[in-house]
GROMACS .gro file of C-alpha atoms in nm:
model
  353
    1UNK     CA    1 -22.105  -1.734  -7.764
    2UNK     CA    2 -22.080  -1.897  -7.433
    3UNK     CA    3 -22.181  -1.702  -7.129
    4UNK     CA    4 -21.930  -1.476  -6.917
    5UNK     CA    5 -21.817  -1.570  -6.597
    6UNK     CA    6 -22.022  -1.493  -6.251
    7UNK     CA    7 -21.745  -1.193  -6.194
    8UNK     CA    8 -21.706  -1.060  -6.533
    9UNK     CA    9 -22.115  -0.986  -6.592
   10UNK     CA   10 -22.233  -0.659  -6.642
   11UNK     CA   11 -22.493  -0.498  -6.364
   12UNK     CA   12 -22.841  -0.434  -6.546
   13UNK     CA   13 -22.903  -0.103  -6.402
   14UNK     CA   14 -22.750   0.202  -6.357
   15UNK     CA   15 -22.608   0.440  -6.066
   16UNK     CA   16 -22.843   0.742  -6.152
   17UNK     CA   17 -22.810   1.095  -6.026
   18UNK     CA   18 -22.969   1.321  -5.771
   19UNK     CA   19 -23.052   1.663  -5.879
   20UNK     CA   20 -23.141   1.929  -5.723
   21UNK     CA   21 -23.481   2.081  -5.853
   22UNK     CA   22 -23.491   2.434  -5.782
   23UNK     CA   23 -23.830   2.481  -5.887
   24UNK     CA   24 -24.037   2.188  -5.717
   25UNK     CA   25 -23.794   2.281  -5.431
   26UNK     CA   26 -23.948   2.593  -5.457
   27UNK     CA   27 -24.310   2.474  -5.485
   28UNK     CA   28 -24.263   2.261  -5.152
   29UNK     CA   29 -24.106   2.504  -4.926
   30UNK     CA   30 -23.764   2.273  -4.927
   31UNK     CA   31 -23.467   2.166  -5.045
   32UNK     CA   32 -23.606   1.838  -5.305
   33UNK     CA   33 -23.367   1.634  -5.480
   34UNK     CA   34 -23.447   1.423  -5.761
   35UNK     CA   35 -23.335   1.046  -5.754
   36UNK     CA   36 -23.385   0.960  -6.164
   37UNK     CA   37 -23.418   0.648  -6.156
   38UNK     CA   38 -23.621   0.692  -6.472
   39UNK     CA   39 -23.241   0.745  -6.655
   40UNK     CA   40 -23.251   0.360  -6.593
   41UNK     CA   41 -23.215   0.106  -6.885
   42UNK     CA   42 -23.586   0.046  -6.891
   43UNK     CA   43 -23.655   0.347  -6.799
   44UNK     CA   44 -23.799   0.257  -6.403
   45UNK     CA   45 -23.627   0.209  -6.119
   46UNK     CA   46 -23.734  -0.235  -6.176
   47UNK     CA   47 -23.401  -0.242  -6.362
   48UNK     CA   48 -23.265  -0.240  -6.032
   49UNK     CA   49 -23.434  -0.484  -5.862
   50UNK     CA   50 -23.521  -0.728  -6.141
   51UNK     CA   51 -23.154  -0.669  -6.276
   52UNK     CA   52 -22.992  -0.787  -5.951
   53UNK     CA   53 -23.238  -1.053  -5.890
   54UNK     CA   54 -23.171  -1.175  -6.282
   55UNK     CA   55 -22.765  -1.143  -6.214
   56UNK     CA   56 -22.758  -1.322  -5.891
   57UNK     CA   57 -22.947  -1.585  -6.101
   58UNK     CA   58 -22.695  -1.624  -6.323
   59UNK     CA   59 -22.432  -1.619  -6.059
   60UNK     CA   60 -22.561  -1.880  -5.889
   61UNK     CA   61 -22.700  -2.103  -6.157
   62UNK     CA   62 -22.473  -2.446  -6.197
   63UNK     CA   63 -22.535  -2.391  -6.616
   64UNK     CA   64 -22.599  -1.989  -6.660
   65UNK     CA   65 -22.628  -2.075  -7.054
   66UNK     CA   66 -22.875  -2.258  -7.038
   67UNK     CA   67 -23.147  -2.016  -6.811
   68UNK     CA   68 -23.442  -1.850  -7.005
   69UNK     CA   69 -23.621  -1.587  -6.759
   70UNK     CA   70 -24.016  -1.561  -6.723
   71UNK     CA   71 -24.221  -1.295  -6.569
   72UNK     CA   72 -24.612  -1.230  -6.590
   73UNK     CA   73 -24.598  -0.817  -6.497
   74UNK     CA   74 -24.740  -0.612  -6.836
   75UNK     CA   75 -24.597  -0.350  -6.694
   76UNK     CA   76 -24.245  -0.205  -6.589
   77UNK     CA   77 -24.114  -0.564  -6.445
   78UNK     CA   78 -24.176  -0.681  -6.792
   79UNK     CA   79 -23.976  -0.459  -6.929
   80UNK     CA   80 -23.700  -0.459  -6.716
   81UNK     CA   81 -23.677  -0.859  -6.710
   82UNK     CA   82 -23.663  -0.868  -7.083
   83UNK     CA   83 -23.394  -0.579  -7.064
   84UNK     CA   84 -23.197  -0.706  -6.778
   85UNK     CA   85 -23.235  -1.079  -6.951
   86UNK     CA   86 -23.128  -0.933  -7.315
   87UNK     CA   87 -22.792  -0.704  -7.133
   88UNK     CA   88 -22.680  -1.047  -6.993
   89UNK     CA   89 -22.718  -1.291  -7.289
   90UNK     CA   90 -22.988  -1.407  -7.163
   91UNK     CA   91 -23.366  -1.519  -7.343
   92UNK     CA   92 -23.695  -1.339  -7.117
   93UNK     CA   93 -24.061  -1.464  -7.225
   94UNK     CA   94 -24.329  -1.242  -7.084
   95UNK     CA   95 -24.699  -1.319  -6.982
   96UNK     CA   96 -24.901  -0.996  -6.974
   97UNK     CA   97 -25.301  -0.968  -6.864
   98UNK     CA   98 -25.575  -0.948  -7.174
   99UNK     CA   99 -25.599  -0.557  -7.053
  100UNK     CA  100 -25.237  -0.460  -7.129
  101UNK     CA  101 -25.202  -0.177  -7.327
  102UNK     CA  102 -25.057  -0.283  -7.668
  103UNK     CA  103 -24.771   0.025  -7.603
  104UNK     CA  104 -24.656  -0.174  -7.285
  105UNK     CA  105 -24.688  -0.494  -7.503
  106UNK     CA  106 -24.502  -0.323  -7.802
  107UNK     CA  107 -24.197  -0.214  -7.563
  108UNK     CA  108 -24.150  -0.514  -7.451
  109UNK     CA  109 -24.111  -0.679  -7.776
  110UNK     CA  110 -23.893  -0.438  -7.926
  111UNK     CA  111 -23.684  -0.455  -7.589
  112UNK     CA  112 -23.604  -0.799  -7.726
  113UNK     CA  113 -23.845  -1.051  -7.576
  114UNK     CA  114 -23.862  -1.419  -7.683
  115UNK     CA  115 -24.200  -1.427  -7.652
  116UNK     CA  116 -24.483  -1.189  -7.530
  117UNK     CA  117 -24.812  -1.382  -7.443
  118UNK     CA  118 -25.098  -1.243  -7.393
  119UNK     CA  119 -25.369  -1.428  -7.125
  120UNK     CA  120 -25.631  -1.398  -6.854
  121UNK     CA  121 -25.866  -1.111  -6.640
  122UNK     CA  122 -25.614  -1.013  -6.396
  123UNK     CA  123 -25.209  -1.041  -6.323
  124UNK     CA  124 -25.286  -1.311  -6.113
  125UNK     CA  125 -25.443  -1.508  -6.349
  126UNK     CA  126 -25.143  -1.447  -6.626
  127UNK     CA  127 -24.921  -1.505  -6.349
  128UNK     CA  128 -25.051  -1.860  -6.220
  129UNK     CA  129 -25.029  -1.922  -6.626
  130UNK     CA  130 -24.667  -1.849  -6.672
  131UNK     CA  131 -24.546  -2.080  -6.389
  132UNK     CA  132 -24.847  -2.341  -6.432
  133UNK     CA  133 -24.850  -2.405  -6.781
  134UNK     CA  134 -24.531  -2.164  -7.008
  135UNK     CA  135 -24.226  -2.227  -6.817
  136UNK     CA  136 -24.350  -2.578  -6.641
  137UNK     CA  137 -24.138  -2.814  -6.710
  138UNK     CA  138 -23.900  -2.595  -6.919
  139UNK     CA  139 -23.426  -2.631  -6.869
  140UNK     CA  140 -23.282  -2.366  -6.680
  141UNK     CA  141 -23.679  -2.170  -6.640
  142UNK     CA  142 -23.615  -1.897  -6.386
  143UNK     CA  143 -23.901  -1.740  -6.241
  144UNK     CA  144 -23.869  -1.348  -6.171
  145UNK     CA  145 -24.172  -1.203  -5.927
  146UNK     CA  146 -24.215  -0.804  -6.011
  147UNK     CA  147 -24.168  -0.759  -5.642
  148UNK     CA  148 -24.154  -1.017  -5.411
  149UNK     CA  149 -23.849  -1.140  -5.347
  150UNK     CA  150 -23.545  -1.049  -5.159
  151UNK     CA  151 -23.317  -0.956  -5.407
  152UNK     CA  152 -23.548  -0.746  -5.548
  153UNK     CA  153 -23.539  -0.599  -5.261
  154UNK     CA  154 -23.153  -0.567  -5.217
  155UNK     CA  155 -23.169  -0.417  -5.586
  156UNK     CA  156 -23.341  -0.150  -5.480
  157UNK     CA  157 -23.204  -0.066  -5.190
  158UNK     CA  158 -22.842   0.041  -5.377
  159UNK     CA  159 -23.001   0.339  -5.482
  160UNK     CA  160 -23.035   0.474  -5.134
  161UNK     CA  161 -22.685   0.340  -5.048
  162UNK     CA  162 -22.641   0.582  -5.294
  163UNK     CA  163 -22.660   0.862  -5.109
  164UNK     CA  164 -22.369   1.055  -4.968
  165UNK     CA  165 -22.550   1.244  -4.741
  166UNK     CA  166 -22.843   1.204  -4.528
  167UNK     CA  167 -23.159   1.271  -4.654
  168UNK     CA  168 -23.433   1.466  -4.372
  169UNK     CA  169 -23.706   1.236  -4.584
  170UNK     CA  170 -23.790   1.000  -4.906
  171UNK     CA  171 -24.064   1.011  -5.069
  172UNK     CA  172 -24.174   0.751  -5.296
  173UNK     CA  173 -24.452   0.557  -5.451
  174UNK     CA  174 -24.587   0.219  -5.324
  175UNK     CA  175 -24.770  -0.072  -5.555
  176UNK     CA  176 -24.664  -0.433  -5.440
  177UNK     CA  177 -24.388  -0.264  -5.227
  178UNK     CA  178 -24.082  -0.359  -5.424
  179UNK     CA  179 -23.967  -0.026  -5.392
  180UNK     CA  180 -24.077   0.076  -5.035
  181UNK     CA  181 -23.868  -0.198  -4.907
  182UNK     CA  182 -23.568  -0.155  -5.096
  183UNK     CA  183 -23.584   0.224  -4.943
  184UNK     CA  184 -23.627   0.126  -4.620
  185UNK     CA  185 -23.383  -0.147  -4.624
  186UNK     CA  186 -23.137   0.060  -4.706
  187UNK     CA  187 -23.221   0.348  -4.492
  188UNK     CA  188 -23.176   0.067  -4.221
  189UNK     CA  189 -22.855  -0.046  -4.414
  190UNK     CA  190 -22.697   0.279  -4.355
  191UNK     CA  191 -22.795   0.333  -3.983
  192UNK     CA  192 -23.066   0.620  -4.084
  193UNK     CA  193 -23.373   0.472  -3.952
  194UNK     CA  194 -23.477   0.791  -3.843
  195UNK     CA  195 -23.564   0.916  -4.194
  196UNK     CA  196 -23.881   1.001  -4.217
  197UNK     CA  197 -24.061   0.779  -4.554
  198UNK     CA  198 -24.345   0.883  -4.680
  199UNK     CA  199 -24.543   0.579  -4.905
  200UNK     CA  200 -24.771   0.753  -5.124
  201UNK     CA  201 -25.098   0.589  -5.325
  202UNK     CA  202 -25.379   0.642  -5.489
  203UNK     CA  203 -25.712   0.588  -5.421
  204UNK     CA  204 -25.835   0.255  -5.575
  205UNK     CA  205 -25.490   0.111  -5.531
  206UNK     CA  206 -25.464   0.146  -5.192
  207UNK     CA  207 -25.344  -0.190  -5.083
  208UNK     CA  208 -25.051  -0.079  -4.787
  209UNK     CA  209 -25.247   0.185  -4.661
  210UNK     CA  210 -25.563  -0.030  -4.604
  211UNK     CA  211 -25.342  -0.311  -4.470
  212UNK     CA  212 -25.212  -0.073  -4.215
  213UNK     CA  213 -25.549   0.037  -4.096
  214UNK     CA  214 -25.675  -0.264  -4.059
  215UNK     CA  215 -25.367  -0.419  -3.859
  216UNK     CA  216 -25.301  -0.717  -4.127
  217UNK     CA  217 -25.256  -0.827  -4.472
  218UNK     CA  218 -25.558  -0.715  -4.635
  219UNK     CA  219 -25.636  -0.778  -5.006
  220UNK     CA  220 -25.837  -0.499  -5.293
  221UNK     CA  221 -26.119  -0.652  -5.416
  222UNK     CA  222 -26.046  -0.496  -5.759
  223UNK     CA  223 -25.821  -0.205  -5.870
  224UNK     CA  224 -25.984   0.155  -5.964
  225UNK     CA  225 -25.714   0.399  -6.025
  226UNK     CA  226 -25.560   0.436  -6.338
  227UNK     CA  227 -25.242   0.439  -6.184
  228UNK     CA  228 -25.242   0.053  -6.356
  229UNK     CA  229 -24.827   0.050  -6.233
  230UNK     CA  230 -24.963   0.079  -5.837
  231UNK     CA  231 -25.267  -0.208  -5.928
  232UNK     CA  232 -25.148  -0.460  -5.690
  233UNK     CA  233 -25.476  -0.612  -5.520
  234UNK     CA  234 -25.194  -0.728  -5.195
  235UNK     CA  235 -24.906  -0.592  -5.042
  236UNK     CA  236 -24.604  -0.790  -4.985
  237UNK     CA  237 -24.604  -0.897  -4.646
  238UNK     CA  238 -24.255  -0.765  -4.587
  239UNK     CA  239 -24.343  -0.385  -4.685
  240UNK     CA  240 -24.617  -0.458  -4.446
  241UNK     CA  241 -24.365  -0.521  -4.196
  242UNK     CA  242 -24.181  -0.257  -4.269
  243UNK     CA  243 -24.466  -0.022  -4.301
  244UNK     CA  244 -24.538  -0.034  -3.965
  245UNK     CA  245 -24.225   0.139  -3.864
  246UNK     CA  246 -24.263   0.475  -3.707
  247UNK     CA  247 -24.053   0.682  -3.970
  248UNK     CA  248 -24.321   0.580  -4.229
  249UNK     CA  249 -24.615   0.802  -4.323
  250UNK     CA  250 -24.917   0.624  -4.539
  251UNK     CA  251 -25.049   0.853  -4.805
  252UNK     CA  252 -25.327   0.805  -5.079
  253UNK     CA  253 -25.374   1.089  -5.281
  254UNK     CA  254 -25.635   1.083  -5.576
  255UNK     CA  255 -25.594   0.973  -5.951
  256UNK     CA  256 -25.664   1.373  -6.056
  257UNK     CA  257 -25.325   1.443  -5.892
  258UNK     CA  258 -25.135   1.201  -6.002
  259UNK     CA  259 -25.211   1.355  -6.299
  260UNK     CA  260 -25.138   1.692  -6.233
  261UNK     CA  261 -24.819   1.600  -6.080
  262UNK     CA  262 -24.740   1.398  -6.426
  263UNK     CA  263 -24.787   1.742  -6.603
  264UNK     CA  264 -24.659   1.999  -6.350
  265UNK     CA  265 -24.308   1.782  -6.376
  266UNK     CA  266 -24.331   1.831  -6.736
  267UNK     CA  267 -24.337   2.197  -6.756
  268UNK     CA  268 -24.090   2.215  -6.432
  269UNK     CA  269 -23.773   1.960  -6.489
  270UNK     CA  270 -23.904   1.838  -6.887
  271UNK     CA  271 -23.879   1.487  -6.787
  272UNK     CA  272 -24.185   1.277  -6.878
  273UNK     CA  273 -24.314   1.030  -6.620
  274UNK     CA  274 -24.663   0.788  -6.585
  275UNK     CA  275 -24.875   0.845  -6.279
  276UNK     CA  276 -24.793   0.572  -6.096
  277UNK     CA  277 -24.468   0.866  -6.030
  278UNK     CA  278 -24.647   1.124  -6.072
  279UNK     CA  279 -24.866   1.045  -5.779
  280UNK     CA  280 -24.499   1.127  -5.552
  281UNK     CA  281 -24.451   1.451  -5.785
  282UNK     CA  282 -24.760   1.584  -5.644
  283UNK     CA  283 -24.678   1.571  -5.303
  284UNK     CA  284 -24.441   1.802  -5.341
  285UNK     CA  285 -24.679   2.083  -5.477
  286UNK     CA  286 -24.972   2.308  -5.316
  287UNK     CA  287 -24.851   2.272  -4.978
  288UNK     CA  288 -24.889   1.933  -4.917
  289UNK     CA  289 -24.562   1.788  -4.849
  290UNK     CA  290 -24.503   2.095  -4.532
  291UNK     CA  291 -24.895   2.001  -4.425
  292UNK     CA  292 -24.772   1.594  -4.394
  293UNK     CA  293 -24.415   1.661  -4.214
  294UNK     CA  294 -24.496   2.017  -4.073
  295UNK     CA  295 -24.087   1.988  -3.894
  296UNK     CA  296 -23.943   2.032  -4.242
  297UNK     CA  297 -23.758   2.434  -4.297
  298UNK     CA  298 -23.680   2.601  -4.609
  299UNK     CA  299 -23.313   2.418  -4.574
  300UNK     CA  300 -23.432   2.059  -4.493
  301UNK     CA  301 -23.310   1.753  -4.790
  302UNK     CA  302 -23.579   1.580  -4.958
  303UNK     CA  303 -23.556   1.246  -5.199
  304UNK     CA  304 -23.773   1.221  -5.440
  305UNK     CA  305 -23.798   0.875  -5.611
  306UNK     CA  306 -23.844   0.957  -5.919
  307UNK     CA  307 -23.920   0.614  -6.041
  308UNK     CA  308 -24.023   0.688  -6.401
  309UNK     CA  309 -24.228   0.441  -6.574
  310UNK     CA  310 -24.314   0.350  -6.960
  311UNK     CA  311 -24.699   0.359  -6.970
  312UNK     CA  312 -24.685   0.771  -7.082
  313UNK     CA  313 -24.708   0.945  -7.366
  314UNK     CA  314 -24.731   1.303  -7.497
  315UNK     CA  315 -25.077   1.237  -7.646
  316UNK     CA  316 -25.170   1.054  -7.270
  317UNK     CA  317 -24.976   1.405  -7.090
  318UNK     CA  318 -25.253   1.667  -7.289
  319UNK     CA  319 -25.518   1.385  -7.195
  320UNK     CA  320 -25.424   1.411  -6.849
  321UNK     CA  321 -25.454   1.773  -6.863
  322UNK     CA  322 -25.769   1.782  -7.035
  323UNK     CA  323 -25.925   1.533  -6.751
  324UNK     CA  324 -25.794   1.668  -6.427
  325UNK     CA  325 -25.721   2.039  -6.538
  326UNK     CA  326 -25.955   2.124  -6.310
  327UNK     CA  327 -25.730   2.068  -6.023
  328UNK     CA  328 -25.484   2.320  -6.051
  329UNK     CA  329 -25.501   2.594  -5.797
  330UNK     CA  330 -25.357   2.844  -6.006
  331UNK     CA  331 -25.235   2.865  -6.352
  332UNK     CA  332 -24.892   3.104  -6.371
  333UNK     CA  333 -24.867   3.398  -6.612
  334UNK     CA  334 -24.588   3.414  -6.873
  335UNK     CA  335 -24.278   3.435  -6.762
  336UNK     CA  336 -24.349   3.227  -6.452
  337UNK     CA  337 -24.235   2.964  -6.288
  338UNK     CA  338 -24.540   2.700  -6.291
  339UNK     CA  339 -24.451   2.562  -5.916
  340UNK     CA  340 -24.402   2.932  -5.833
  341UNK     CA  341 -24.762   2.996  -5.804
  342UNK     CA  342 -24.855   2.781  -5.546
  343UNK     CA  343 -24.581   2.744  -5.332
  344UNK     CA  344 -24.655   2.756  -4.968
  345UNK     CA  345 -24.672   3.106  -4.781
  346UNK     CA  346 -24.322   3.277  -4.759
  347UNK     CA  347 -24.159   3.046  -4.966
  348UNK     CA  348 -24.295   3.191  -5.352
  349UNK     CA  349 -24.016   3.443  -5.319
  350UNK     CA  350 -23.741   3.273  -5.198
  351UNK     CA  351 -23.468   3.063  -5.321
  352UNK     CA  352 -23.258   2.732  -5.299
  353UNK     CA  353 -22.897   2.706  -5.219
   0.00000   0.00000   0.00000
């Protein structure tokens, strides 16, 4: 079946809802709006950036019917590559590191990957093998980087372009910086450069935070966080550039806090997300958001990018709670909203509009 002409190609990502969360708003002491990127076809925001790159590649290629897409991510970017390529009628191959969990390999295969190859001890080794061996010399081969590409940033920026009202702040997780770049560029295009952005990482994977402290892009020796989707040893140069803007605050939380964000979100809103997303959710609990941005009021509007992710199961969530449950400052009684017990002083009994 011939590939449709460029104007008729489907968009391989969705315009997602923006949901105000009463529970998280009470916990944070301001109005929290969830941008539900966990509802994307690949279950993460990666559908936007990776999908946009693949769509533009097909529109620009002289023989789009011969294209074959190649990704080296064993996580959400690889899954998004396969999902988008299949939606657009093209094959995709993914090379993953040997450390990739069987769960993610199974999900990538089930999404329709033509081939999943395991190679290397790290993403960098898998990526080099992909480009130097797997796709080398292949007709129509198109490389799909997980975060460091202008088309990826442009695709991710679309989530900000979907907002109707200007928020007071945006919270997003940072790994390699693709989502963060999209948020910053999206705010710039809307003329909202003064909107505060909390760029959240986990301890042991804080490549942006370390780079900002050093005043240059630095590479971590290794990743020591369980939030593996944030495990980029080196931040994108563009992310470092945008991270130096005055509206950005870099935040680093522990794996325990990231895990807590996952189970509290499940309790409060019935959404299941991985630790890379949970670390941003954690900012809304225990009064932390108001400490980071003290000028916020009960009527301030904060957009939390619920970036999603596939590396999570109910069993994993229960393991997190068993391992890190001691981080809870208080546990709710029967009949209480889980987050209300740690709301900032004066907000536990308030209501959001």
